[in-house]
Amino acid sequence: MSSSSAFNDEKGGSSSVGEPEYGHDPASGGIFSSDYKRHDDLKEMLDSNKDSLKLEAMKRIVAMIARGKNASDLFPAVVKNVACKNIEVSPPRPSRYRDISQTDPNQLIRASALRVLSSIRVTIIVPIMMLAIKEAASDMSPYVRKTAAHAIPKLYSLDPDQKDQLIEVIEKLLADKTTLVAGSVVMAFEEVCPERIDLIHKNYRKLCNLLIDVEEWGQVVIINMLTRYARTQFLNPNANESLLEEGGEKTFYGSDEEEGKEDKVEAAALVVKRKPYVMDPDHRLLLRNTKPLLQSRNAAVVMAVAQLYFHLAPKAEVGVIAKALVRLMRSHSEVQYVVLQNVATMTIKRRGMFEPYLKSFYIRSTDPTQIKVLKLEVLTNLANETNISTILREFQTYIKSMDKDFVAATIQAIGRCATNIGEVRDTCLNGLVQLLSNRDELVVAESVVVIKKLLQMQPEKHSDIIKHMAKLTDNIQVPMARASILWLIGEYCEHVPKIAPDVLRKMAKSFTNEEDIVKLQILNLAAKLYLTNSKQTKLLTQYVLNLAKYDQNYDIRDRARFIRQLIVPTDKSGALSKYAKKLFLALKPAPVLESPFKDRDHFQLGSLSHLLNAKAGGYQELPDWPESAPDPSVRNVEVPEWTKCSSREKRKEKKVEKPFYSDSEGESGPTESADSGNHTEEQKKSTKSKEPKDRSDSESEDEEESSTESSESESEEESESDTDAKKKKKVLLSISINHTLQGTSLRYYILKKWRIYVSFCVALLLKCSFPSPQAASPTCGPLKTYELLHRITGEGLAVTYCFSRRPFTGDPHMVSVQIQFTNNTEVEARSLRVLEPKLQSGMRIAEFPEIDVLPPGEISTVVMGIDFCDSTQAANFQLCTHTKKFFVTIQPPVGELMMPIFMTENEFKKEQGQLMGMNEITEKLTLGEGCRGDHVIIQRVISTANLSRVPCGSAMECRFAGKTVTSGSLVLVTVVTKEERAAQVTVNCEKMLIGTMLVKDILQALSQ
Amino acid sequence: MIHSLFLVNSSGDIFLEKHWKSVVSRSVCDYFFEAQERASEPENVPPVIPTPHHYLISVLRHRIYFVAVIQSEVPPLFVIEFLHRVVDTFQDYFGVCTEAAIKDNVVVVYELLEEMLDNGFPLATESNILKELIKPPTILRTVVNTITGSTNVGEQLPTGQLSVVPWRRTGVKYTNNEAYFDVVEEIDAIIDKSGSTITAEIQGVIDACVKLSGMPDLTLSFMNPRLLDDVSFHPCVRFKRWEAERILSFIPPDGNFRLLSYHVSSQNLVAIPVYVKHNITFREGSSQGRFELTLGPKQTMGKAVESVLVSSQLPRGVLNVNLNPSQGTYTFDPVTKLLSWDVGKINPQKLPSLKGSMSLQAGASKPDENPTINIQFKIQQMAISGLKVNRLDMYGEKYKPFKGIKYMTKAGKFQVRT
C-alpha cells in the first residue's frame, strides 16, 4: 500500500488534461467519474447483493487499471467476493484449477484451467503448477499440450530452480508431432534452456517438415532457433570460396603438402578443407523448407527466413531473399525501418544481391527522415563503377530537398562514394565545391567537412579549392567547418603560401571569440606556419600562443604550452624540438570513410541486438561454423514412435480436413490401425477419455458430468476439508440448476472470466506490492531508506525517505525523493507540508503536495524533487503539521546524484577516452568476502550509485554509465577484477569531486 | 517477450496500459517522450528505443503510438508486426481505431489483449478465432449488457482454436452465399522534371469478402499468372498448388481478408496513366513566383481517371498563393505550406489546370528547391498490369454461390519532381 498516495498524486497531476474526456466513457460510467473518493461507490457496488452491480463494478475497475490508476484500495473489497456464491464472480482456489485441468472431458476447459492456474503468480503454488504442467504435457489433446508449453516460461520466471524438471517437460513436448505444439514448445525452449542444443537433434527433421504449417509467430521462433542450430551442426557452404579469396593462405597450405611436412593434425584439417564440399542433406532440408515462407504475409517470418538464408545458404542461393525484402519496403514505416537496417548490413557483404533493386531504394520526399537516411546508406553501399552515374544524378535531386538533416546525410554519402570509387572523385569534389555557395550554412559546413576528407587523398591537385575555402572563413560560423578549413590550410600551407598567413592574422583577431575546437586548430595552424614560414608569422604565432596561455579551457592551455616548447627554440629546448617539423608536417594517411553498418553482421540479422548494435539481454550468440562437421547421425530417428495423442490427432485431421495443407506424406494405413490400440489404452488410463469429443451436447449428460466430477474431486482431494467439498458441490449444482446453457460451454465461459479476473487481481496486487518497476529487475537491489524524522523527536510522527531512482516527472534536473510518513500517534496529523527551505545557492526544491489528513496508524507516501546542483550538500527545510514544525535535512549520497544512461561498449570506450587525465580516478582494492562473481559486483555498484550496466564482452570487467542529474556530465565506472580478489575501480567524470566521492563509496561497497 | 503495452495519444498522454507479466511503471515512457521531443515529425520517432532496463518498440497508427515494453532479445519485427495486428483487430472490432473508440470499449480492448498475448507470446491473432471468443460490440449488445450485467465474452466454445484451419470459424451459415474479390493495383512512381519515368512499380492486392456457408474450398485461376513476380499469401493459400500450377487454392476465412498481395515485375514497362505539365518558377529579386500545372490522361485504355487529388509541399519562403483552377477547388495552408488541389475527374477534352502566382517573403532570396508534386487518382474497372482472373470454382459444398470480381487501379506513392 505504500505507493498509494504516490499514485493518487500522479493522477492529480494528469487529471487536468485527461479527465474530462472520460465523462462520456460508458465503461467507466458517465455518472461515476474517476476521482478516488468515488471508490466508495465502487466499494458499495462490490458489497451489494446484486451480481449485475458487482460485475459492473469489476468492469470499472478494469477500466481504471487500464488507465494506470491505482485501485489497490479496492483490493479488499474485490477479495471479499472470493466467498461470493455466484460462480461468475468468485474465483476458486488453485488446486481446483488443477482438478479441472486434469479431469474435465473437454480439452478447451482443461487448457483454460491450466491457463488460469499458470497466471497466478504466487510461489506457494509452484508445486501444484509443476504437477499440472507435467500432466498436461501428456494430455491427449494437442491444444492442452500447447497450453502446457505456454505455462513453462511462466513457471520458470516464478521459480528458476525448477529448471531441470522443466527441461524434462520441454524434451517431452519437443518430441510432439503436431504443428499446434511446435511453436510454443520452441518458445519455451528458447526461454528456459537455449543452450541445450542437444535436445533438438532428434527433432530437427520433424521441425523442418512441420514448419510450414506452424502458426506464424511460432515460425519466427523456430526459424531463429534452427539458424543457431545449423551453425553448430553443419559446415560452412561458402568455406571453399572464402579459401579462394584468401589465396595466400591456400598456397601456404598447398606448398606445405607438396613438401610433405609431417604435421599430421594440420594435414588432417587440410584434407577436410580441401574435400569438395557436399551439403549435408539436413542442411538442404532446412533451406528447402523455409524458402516458401518468404511468401508469408507476416514481415517477421519473411525477415526470419531472410536472415536464415543470409547466415546459412551458399552464396549463389542467398539472392532469393532480396525480392522478398524489397517487398517488405511497401509495408508500414516501422517495418521499413527495421528491414532497411538489415538490408544495409547485407549490402556490405553481398552487394550484388540487391543491385537489380536499386531503384526500389530511391527516396521520396514524403518518406520520414530516418527512412531517407537508411535508404541513402543502402544506395551508397550499392554504388559501383557501373551505376555510380545514376546514383549521383539521384543524389543531386536529394541535395535540393527541404529536409536539411537529409541533405547533410546526402553530402556524407557523396563523400563516401567519392572515396570508394576513384573515377568519380573529381566529379564529386566539383559538385561539393559548388555546394559551398549554398545559402544554408549547415549544407556548407557539411560540405567543408567532406571536402577536407577528400582533399587529403590528393591535395596537390586542388590548391584552388583550398583557396576558395580559405575565403569561406569570413562567413561560415559552424565550428566544425571552421576547424576543418583551418586544418586544411595548415596542412597544405605550402600550396597556398600567400593566403595562409593572412588567414592566421584574421583568426588571431577573433581568437578569443572562437569555440574550443576552432581555437585548437588555430594553434595548430600557427605552429605549422611558424615551422614553414617563420619570417612572416613569428609574431602572430607568439601572440596566439600568449592568448592561449590564459584561456579558460585547460586543454587549450596545455596545447599552447606544448607547442611553445616544441617549436620556439630556446636554450633549454629539449631534443624533441629538432624533430618538430617532422612531427607537425608528417604525411597523414587519408581517412577511410566507412559504413556504420560494417561488421554488424556478427550479430544475428533481424535481432534486436543487430538493430542496436549492442548486445541485448538474453541474446544468444550466433556460433561460428565448426571446423569439421559433428556426427550427422544424431539426427537419425530410428522408428517413428508416434505418441498416441498425435496419431489420434492425425486421424482426426483426416476426418475433418480433406484438403491437407502440409504435404506431409507417409502416415496413412499403419497409423490408423495402431491408433485403435492406443485408444483402448487410453480408455484404461482415464475414465474421461472414453467420452467422444462432442459429448457435451445434451442436458442429461451435463448432469451426469457434474456428478462424476464432484465425486472425483472428493476422492482426489482428501486433504480438503469437508466444508470445502460441500461448497464445491454447491457451486457445481448452481451450474446445473441455475443456468440453461450447455454445461461445457458454460464452464468454459466461467473459466475465461476467472482468467481475466485473476490477471487483473494480479495487476491490482502488483501495483501495491512493487512500487518501483526497476526493483523487479535483477540488476537493482532494494532501495535504501534513510530517516528524516525519528518517531520520538517527531512526537509520534515518523518520516523516512529514500531515493526512488525514477525520473522526477516535473523536472528532469531533479532527483526524486520518496518520503514516507507514518503517524504513530492517536490523533490525526493534518496539513503536512514543506516550509521555508534553506538551500545553497542554485539548489531548487519541488515540494510535495500538501497531505490534508493522515489518520492515526496510517502510512502515506509522497514524492518530492530536489535539484542538488550535483553536490552532496544537504537540503534543509522544515516539515510542518498543523501544530508543529520540525527542522529536517536531506543529504544525498553521491551515487544518487546521477541517473543511468544507455551506452554500448564502443561508445563507452570513446567517451572514456575523452575523460582521461585529471578526470580519471583509479583505486585498487581487495574485494570483500561475500563479493564474488560479477553478479554481486554489479549489484553492489548499482545499489551504491544509480548507474546502468554497459553490456561488455569480457568477464573480468564490468562497466557502468550514467550522467549527473543537474548538469548531465557523464559518469563512467569500470570495475576490473583480477586474481586473488584483487580489483581496480576506475571512475571517469568531468566533475572531479563527484568522481572522488563515488570511488570512495564504491570501494566501500565492494570491500565489505 | 512483450512485457507491457502503453497507448499514447498525440498530445502525449498515456491513455491505456496493459501488463502481461509484472507491472512496469509508466515512467518508462519518459524515455519515449524524450525521443518524441527530439524528433521533428511524429513519424520520425525511432521505432526501437533502448532504456537502461527495457527496450521500447513502438508503432504509430491513426495518430496513436502503441508502445510495447520488452526486456530481452526478441526480433523487433516480431513486435512491430504484432502491434500492427493489434491495431488491425481494433479496427475490425470498432470500425475505427481512435482514442475515443478504445476508451469507449475499454473492457473489450482488455479482453482482446488478454487473448492475443499469453505471457507476452502471441496466442490468438486470427480475427475469426477472436470473434468466436469475444463478440464485437454492437449497439444492441451494449444495451443488453448494461441491463443484464453480462459481458461480451463468447458463450460458444471457441472450437476454431483446435481446428486445422484456424482462420475459419466453424458452423458458418448464410442465406445468400456470396464471394467478392477486389483486385486493387497501386502504381508507385517517381517522374522526373522532364516527364520521364525514373522508377515505376505496380503493387497489387486481392482483397476478398467471402460469405459462404459451411467449409467451401475455392480455387481461383488467372489468365496471365506469369505477370506476378513476387507474391505473399494469406496462410490459407496452399503454396504447393501455386508452385506447381499457378492456381490459388484455399479454404477462405469468413468475412473480409486479404488473400494475396503481389508485385508486378519491374522488367515489364509500367503504363503511367496520367501526365503532368508544370512550370513552377521563382525569379531572383522579385517577390513573385509563377505556378502552372496541367494534368492529362495517357495510357488509360479509355477508362476515366477519377478522384484526382494533387498535393505539394511548397518551399518555406512562399507566403501565399493566388491560383485559378479550371475545375475543382484548391486549398493552401500558409502555416504548413501545403497546397492541395481536389481535381475530381479528368475530362480529356478539357484538361484541368491550375495557374496563378505565388507571393514570396519580401527580400528573401529565391528558394533553391522546387516542390515535389504528389498525385492521387483512381481508375475503375481496370488493372493497369493487365492481370485478369480466369475463373473461380467452389468445391466441398452443394449450393451455388454468387461470385463477383472488381478491378481498380490507384496511385500509390506517385511523385513528380519539378
mmCIF file with all atom_site columns, C-alpha atoms in Angstrom, chain A residues 82 213 227 249 298 309 324 497 583 626 690 715 913 941:
data_model
loop_
_atom_site.group_PDB
_atom_site.id
_atom_site.type_symbol
_atom_site.label_atom_id
_atom_site.label_alt_id
_atom_site.label_comp_id
_atom_site.label_asym_id
_atom_site.label_entity_id
_atom_site.label_seq_id
_atom_site.pdbx_PDB_ins_code
_atom_site.Cartn_x
_atom_site.Cartn_y
_atom_site.Cartn_z
_atom_site.occupancy
_atom_site.B_iso_or_equiv
_atom_site.pdbx_formal_charge
_atom_site.auth_seq_id
_atom_site.auth_comp_id
_atom_site.auth_asym_id
_atom_site.auth_atom_id
_atom_site.pdbx_PDB_model_num
ATOM 1  C CA . VAL A 1 82  ? -13.978 -14.809 -3.384  1.00 0.00 ? 82  VAL A CA 1
ATOM 2  C CA . ASP A 1 213 ? 2.032   -25.415 -41.036 1.00 0.00 ? 213 ASP A CA 1
ATOM 3  C CA . THR A 1 227 ? 19.618  -20.899 -37.588 1.00 0.00 ? 227 THR A CA 1
ATOM 4  C CA . GLU A 1 249 ? 46.666  -18.887 -47.110 1.00 0.00 ? 249 GLU A CA 1
ATOM 5  C CA . ASN A 1 298 ? 3.948   -11.705 -41.855 1.00 0.00 ? 298 ASN A CA 1
ATOM 6  C CA . TYR A 1 309 ? 19.463  -17.668 -45.789 1.00 0.00 ? 309 TYR A CA 1
ATOM 7  C CA . ALA A 1 324 ? 11.001  -10.606 -50.558 1.00 0.00 ? 324 ALA A CA 1
ATOM 8  C CA . PRO A 1 497 ? 51.844  30.266  -49.217 1.00 0.00 ? 497 PRO A CA 1
ATOM 9  C CA . LEU A 1 583 ? 56.106  15.863  -36.005 1.00 0.00 ? 583 LEU A CA 1
ATOM 10 C CA . PRO A 1 626 ? 32.516  -25.772 -36.948 1.00 0.00 ? 626 PRO A CA 1
ATOM 11 C CA . LYS A 1 690 ? -13.786 -42.705 -23.369 1.00 0.00 ? 690 LYS A CA 1
ATOM 12 C CA . SER A 1 715 ? -11.968 -38.678 -3.741  1.00 0.00 ? 715 SER A CA 1
ATOM 13 C CA . GLY A 1 913 ? 38.984  8.263   -23.976 1.00 0.00 ? 913 GLY A CA 1
ATOM 14 C CA . VAL A 1 941 ? 27.783  -0.972  -7.655  1.00 0.00 ? 941 VAL A CA 1
#
